[in-house]
CSV table of C-alpha atoms in Angstrom, one decimal:
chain,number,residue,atom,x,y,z
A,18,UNK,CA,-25.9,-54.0,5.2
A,19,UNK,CA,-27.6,-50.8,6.1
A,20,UNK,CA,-26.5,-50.7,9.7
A,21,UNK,CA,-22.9,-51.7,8.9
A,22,UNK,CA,-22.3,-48.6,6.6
A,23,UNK,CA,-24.1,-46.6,9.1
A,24,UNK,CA,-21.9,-48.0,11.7
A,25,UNK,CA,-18.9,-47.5,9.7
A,26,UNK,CA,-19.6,-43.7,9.0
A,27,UNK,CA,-20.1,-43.1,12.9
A,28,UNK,CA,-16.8,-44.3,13.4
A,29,UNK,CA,-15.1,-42.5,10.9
A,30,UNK,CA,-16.8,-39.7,11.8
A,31,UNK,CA,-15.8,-40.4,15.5
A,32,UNK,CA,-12.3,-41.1,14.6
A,33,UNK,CA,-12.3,-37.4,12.0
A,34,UNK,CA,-12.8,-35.8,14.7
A,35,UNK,CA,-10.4,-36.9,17.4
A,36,UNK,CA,-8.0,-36.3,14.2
A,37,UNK,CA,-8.9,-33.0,14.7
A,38,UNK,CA,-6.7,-30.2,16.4
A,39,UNK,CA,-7.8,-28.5,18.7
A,40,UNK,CA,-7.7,-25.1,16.6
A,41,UNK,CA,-10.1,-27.1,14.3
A,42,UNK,CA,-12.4,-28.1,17.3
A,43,UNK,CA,-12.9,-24.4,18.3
A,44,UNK,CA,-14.7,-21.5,16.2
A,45,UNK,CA,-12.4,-18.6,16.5
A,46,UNK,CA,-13.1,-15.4,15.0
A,47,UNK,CA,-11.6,-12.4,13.1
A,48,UNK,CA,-12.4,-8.7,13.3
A,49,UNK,CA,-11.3,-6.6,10.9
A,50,UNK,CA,-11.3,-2.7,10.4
A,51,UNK,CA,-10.0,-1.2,6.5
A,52,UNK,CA,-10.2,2.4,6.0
A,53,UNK,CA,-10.2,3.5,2.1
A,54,UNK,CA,-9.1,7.4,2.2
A,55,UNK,CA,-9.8,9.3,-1.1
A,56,UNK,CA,-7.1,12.1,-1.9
A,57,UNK,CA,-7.2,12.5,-5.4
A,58,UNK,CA,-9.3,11.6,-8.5
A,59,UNK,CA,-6.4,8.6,-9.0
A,60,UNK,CA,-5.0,8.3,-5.0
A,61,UNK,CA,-6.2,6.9,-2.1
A,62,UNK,CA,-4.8,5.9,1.2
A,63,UNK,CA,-5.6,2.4,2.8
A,64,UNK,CA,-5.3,1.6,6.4
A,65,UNK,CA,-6.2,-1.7,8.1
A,66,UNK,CA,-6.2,-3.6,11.2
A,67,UNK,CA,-7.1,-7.1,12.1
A,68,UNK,CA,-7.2,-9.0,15.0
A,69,UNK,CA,-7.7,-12.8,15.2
A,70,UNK,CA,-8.6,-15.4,17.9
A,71,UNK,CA,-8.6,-19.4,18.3
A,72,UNK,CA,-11.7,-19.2,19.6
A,73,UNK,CA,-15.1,-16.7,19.8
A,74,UNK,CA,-14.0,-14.1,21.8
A,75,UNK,CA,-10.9,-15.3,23.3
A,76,UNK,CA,-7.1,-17.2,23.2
A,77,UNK,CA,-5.2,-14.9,21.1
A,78,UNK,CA,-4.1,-15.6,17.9
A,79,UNK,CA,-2.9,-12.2,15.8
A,80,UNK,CA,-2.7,-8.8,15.1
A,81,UNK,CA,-2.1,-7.0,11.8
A,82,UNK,CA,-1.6,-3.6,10.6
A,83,UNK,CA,-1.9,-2.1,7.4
A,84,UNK,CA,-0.8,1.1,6.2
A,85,UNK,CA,-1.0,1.3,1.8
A,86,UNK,CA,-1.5,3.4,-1.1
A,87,UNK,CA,-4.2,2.6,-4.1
A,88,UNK,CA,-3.4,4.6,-7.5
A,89,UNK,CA,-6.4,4.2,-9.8
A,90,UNK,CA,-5.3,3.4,-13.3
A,91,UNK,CA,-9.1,3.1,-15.0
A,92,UNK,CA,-12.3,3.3,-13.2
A,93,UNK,CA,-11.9,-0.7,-13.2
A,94,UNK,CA,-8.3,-1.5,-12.9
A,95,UNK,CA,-6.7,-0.2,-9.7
A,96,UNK,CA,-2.8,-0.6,-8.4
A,97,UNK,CA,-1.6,-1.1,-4.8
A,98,UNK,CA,1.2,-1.3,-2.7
A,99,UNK,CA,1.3,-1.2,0.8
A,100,UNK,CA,3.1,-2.4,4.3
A,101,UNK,CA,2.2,-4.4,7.3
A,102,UNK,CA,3.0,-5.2,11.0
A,103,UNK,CA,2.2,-8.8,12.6
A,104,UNK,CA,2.5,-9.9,16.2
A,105,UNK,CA,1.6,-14.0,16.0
A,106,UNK,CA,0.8,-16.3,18.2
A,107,UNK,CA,1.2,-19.9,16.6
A,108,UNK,CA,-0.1,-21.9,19.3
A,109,UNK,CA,-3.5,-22.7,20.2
A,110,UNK,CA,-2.2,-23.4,24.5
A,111,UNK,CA,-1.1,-20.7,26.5
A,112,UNK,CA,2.9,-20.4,26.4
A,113,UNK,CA,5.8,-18.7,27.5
A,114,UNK,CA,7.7,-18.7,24.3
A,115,UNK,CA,7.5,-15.2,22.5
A,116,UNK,CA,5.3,-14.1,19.6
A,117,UNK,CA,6.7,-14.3,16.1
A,118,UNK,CA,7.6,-10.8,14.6
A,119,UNK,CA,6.6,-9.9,11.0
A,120,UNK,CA,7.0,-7.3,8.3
A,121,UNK,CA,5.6,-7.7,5.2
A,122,UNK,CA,5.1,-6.0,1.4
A,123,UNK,CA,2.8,-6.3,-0.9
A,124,UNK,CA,1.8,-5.2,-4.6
A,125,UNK,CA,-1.2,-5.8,-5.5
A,126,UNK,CA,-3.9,-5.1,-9.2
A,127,UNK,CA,-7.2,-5.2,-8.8
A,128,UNK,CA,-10.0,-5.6,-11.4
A,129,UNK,CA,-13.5,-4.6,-11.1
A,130,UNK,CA,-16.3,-5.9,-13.8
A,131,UNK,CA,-19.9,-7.4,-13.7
A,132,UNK,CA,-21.4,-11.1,-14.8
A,133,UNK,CA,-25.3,-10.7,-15.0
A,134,UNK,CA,-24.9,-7.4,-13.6
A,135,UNK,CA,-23.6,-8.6,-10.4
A,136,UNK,CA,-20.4,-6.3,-8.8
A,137,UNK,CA,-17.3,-8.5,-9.1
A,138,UNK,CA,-13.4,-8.4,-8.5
A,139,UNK,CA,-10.4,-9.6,-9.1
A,140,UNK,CA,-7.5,-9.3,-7.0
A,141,UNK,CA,-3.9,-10.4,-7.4
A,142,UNK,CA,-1.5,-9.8,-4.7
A,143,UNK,CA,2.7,-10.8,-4.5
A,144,UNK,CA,3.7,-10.6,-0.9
A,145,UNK,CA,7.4,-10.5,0.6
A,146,UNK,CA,7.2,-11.7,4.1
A,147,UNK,CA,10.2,-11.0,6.8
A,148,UNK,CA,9.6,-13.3,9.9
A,149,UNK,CA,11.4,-13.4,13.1
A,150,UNK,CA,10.6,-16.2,15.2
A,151,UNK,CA,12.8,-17.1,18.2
A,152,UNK,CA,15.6,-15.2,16.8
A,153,UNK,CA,15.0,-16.9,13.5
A,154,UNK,CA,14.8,-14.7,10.5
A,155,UNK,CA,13.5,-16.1,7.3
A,156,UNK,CA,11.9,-14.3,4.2
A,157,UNK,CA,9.0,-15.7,2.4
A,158,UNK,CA,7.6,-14.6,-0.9
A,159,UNK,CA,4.4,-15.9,-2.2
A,160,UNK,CA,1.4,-15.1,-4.7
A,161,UNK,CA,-2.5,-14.7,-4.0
A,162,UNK,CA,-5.5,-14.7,-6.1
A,163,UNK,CA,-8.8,-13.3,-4.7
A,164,UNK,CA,-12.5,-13.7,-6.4
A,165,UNK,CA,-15.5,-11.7,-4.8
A,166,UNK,CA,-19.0,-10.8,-5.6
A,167,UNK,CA,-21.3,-8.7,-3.8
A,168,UNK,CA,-25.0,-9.4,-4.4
A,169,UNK,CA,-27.6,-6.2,-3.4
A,170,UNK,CA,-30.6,-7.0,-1.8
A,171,UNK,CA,-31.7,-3.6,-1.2
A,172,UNK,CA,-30.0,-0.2,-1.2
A,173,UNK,CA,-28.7,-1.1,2.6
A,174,UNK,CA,-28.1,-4.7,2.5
A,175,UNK,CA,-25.9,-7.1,0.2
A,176,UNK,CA,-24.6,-10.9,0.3
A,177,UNK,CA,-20.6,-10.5,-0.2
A,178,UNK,CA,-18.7,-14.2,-0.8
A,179,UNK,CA,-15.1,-14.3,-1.6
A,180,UNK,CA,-12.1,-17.3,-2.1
A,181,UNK,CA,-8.8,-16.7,-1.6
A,182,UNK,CA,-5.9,-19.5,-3.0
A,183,UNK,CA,-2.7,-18.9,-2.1
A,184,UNK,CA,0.8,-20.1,-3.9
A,185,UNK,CA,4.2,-20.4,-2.8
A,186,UNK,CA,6.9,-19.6,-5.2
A,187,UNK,CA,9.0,-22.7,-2.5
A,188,UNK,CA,7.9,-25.6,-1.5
A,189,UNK,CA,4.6,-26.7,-1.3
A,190,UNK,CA,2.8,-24.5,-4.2
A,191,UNK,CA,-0.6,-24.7,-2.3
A,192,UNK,CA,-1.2,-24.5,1.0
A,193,UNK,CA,-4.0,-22.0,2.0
A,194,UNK,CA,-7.1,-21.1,0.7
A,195,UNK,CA,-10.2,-18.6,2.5
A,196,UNK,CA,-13.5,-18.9,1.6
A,197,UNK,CA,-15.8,-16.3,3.0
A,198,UNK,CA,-19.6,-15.8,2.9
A,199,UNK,CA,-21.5,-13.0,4.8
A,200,UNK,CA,-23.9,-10.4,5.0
A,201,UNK,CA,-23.6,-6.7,4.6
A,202,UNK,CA,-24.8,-3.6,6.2
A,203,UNK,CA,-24.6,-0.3,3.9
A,204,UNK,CA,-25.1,2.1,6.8
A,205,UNK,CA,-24.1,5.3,5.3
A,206,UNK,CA,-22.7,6.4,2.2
A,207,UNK,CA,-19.1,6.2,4.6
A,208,UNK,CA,-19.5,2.9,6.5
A,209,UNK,CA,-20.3,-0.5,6.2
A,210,UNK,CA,-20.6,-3.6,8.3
A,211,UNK,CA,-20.4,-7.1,7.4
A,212,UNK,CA,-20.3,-10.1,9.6
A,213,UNK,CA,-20.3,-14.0,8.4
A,214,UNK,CA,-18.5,-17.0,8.1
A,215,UNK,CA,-14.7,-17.4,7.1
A,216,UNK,CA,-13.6,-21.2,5.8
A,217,UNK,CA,-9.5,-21.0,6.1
A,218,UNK,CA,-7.6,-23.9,5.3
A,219,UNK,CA,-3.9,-23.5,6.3
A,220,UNK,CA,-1.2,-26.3,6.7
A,221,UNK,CA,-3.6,-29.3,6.2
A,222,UNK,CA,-6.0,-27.3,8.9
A,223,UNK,CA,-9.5,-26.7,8.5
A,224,UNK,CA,-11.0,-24.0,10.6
A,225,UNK,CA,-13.9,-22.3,11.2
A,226,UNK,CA,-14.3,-18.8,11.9
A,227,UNK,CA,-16.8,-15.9,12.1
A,228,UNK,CA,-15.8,-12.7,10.5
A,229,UNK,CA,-17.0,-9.3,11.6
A,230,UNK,CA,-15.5,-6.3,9.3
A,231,UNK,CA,-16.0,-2.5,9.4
A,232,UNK,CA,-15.1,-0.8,6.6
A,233,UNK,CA,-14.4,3.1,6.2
A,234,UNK,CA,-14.4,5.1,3.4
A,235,UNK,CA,-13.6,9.0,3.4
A,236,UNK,CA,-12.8,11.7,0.6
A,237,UNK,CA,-10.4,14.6,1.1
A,238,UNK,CA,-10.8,15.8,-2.5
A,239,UNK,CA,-11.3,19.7,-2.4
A,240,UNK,CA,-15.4,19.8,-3.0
């Protein structure tokens, strides 16, 4: 009886993963970049860029830019709204068949608190997407909810872990999630570095990735 379910869970296992895609077979990667520019004891200007691959260090997936503006309402409850630019590659082989275009909006509240006096947010983001694929133009609008803690270990280094659900206002209501663990390098008062791994399940997809972010902070206020 013993080898039979052990038998039985090699082949399922065996027959998982020749299910798999081969997007799902690889580890791809993101690296990020997000800039948060202080001008004013309630502005701030938000810059971003990303840059995603199928696999480690290669194959092309995406690009995004970010250009936004934060307006701080309380010291815990900041307002957003900003613009971005993707170039997308939605295929894992090389092809000839060009990139998909896309513009998109956001507005976005975020709330900042503690439980057991660990940092945590809140974020809650309504996106209006303008795609042109192949000539194709379609508009997209959907919703996103973002938890995330950040757990110091020292004055320099912290744990960060994060889930993302996303929600479509058509069709299928749920069909992406991002979980995120990784480990963060304070290393000045301006930048920090974090690098870990990203869990993103997309269209029935379950990928793998590593993230590596650098993240910018600056203050133009008149000292």
């Amino acid at each position: 009886m013993k080898n039979r379910l052990i038998y039985t869970l090699l082949i399922f296992n065996f027959i998982t993963f020749q299910a798999q895609t081969k997007s799902e077979q690889n580890i791809g990667s993101w690296y990020l970049y997000y800039g948060n520019h202080i001008l004013s004891e309630k502005w701030s200007l938000k810059t971003g860029f990303e840059e995603r691959n199928y696999q480690t260090f290669q194959n092309y997936n995406l690009t995004l830019y970010l250009l936004g503006v934060n307006y701080k309402i309380t010291n815990k409850l900041t307002a957003a709204t900003s613009y971005l630019y993707l170039d997308i590659d939605r295929t894992f082989d090389p092809d000839v068949a060009p990139n998909t275009r896309e513009n998109r909006f956001y507005e976005q509240l975020s709330y900042a608190t503690k439980y057991f006096k660990i940092p945590f947010s809140h974020r809650f983001r309504i996106e209006h997407r303008f795609l042109n694929s192949l000539g194709v133009k379609t508009n997209i609008n959907r919703a996103r909810y973002r938890i995330k803690a950040k757990l110091p270990l020292s004055k320099k280094f912290y744990i960060m872990a994060s889930n993302e659900s996303f929600f479509n206002f058509k069709g299928k209501l749920y069909s992406e999630n991002r979980f995120i663990t990784a480990f963060g390098f304070k290393a000045t008062k301006k930048i920090s570095l974090e690098a870990g791994y990203l869990g993103h399940y997309i269209n029935d997809l379950h990928l793998d990735r590593i993230q590596v972010a650098l993240y910018l902070k600056t203050d133009f206020r008149k000292k």
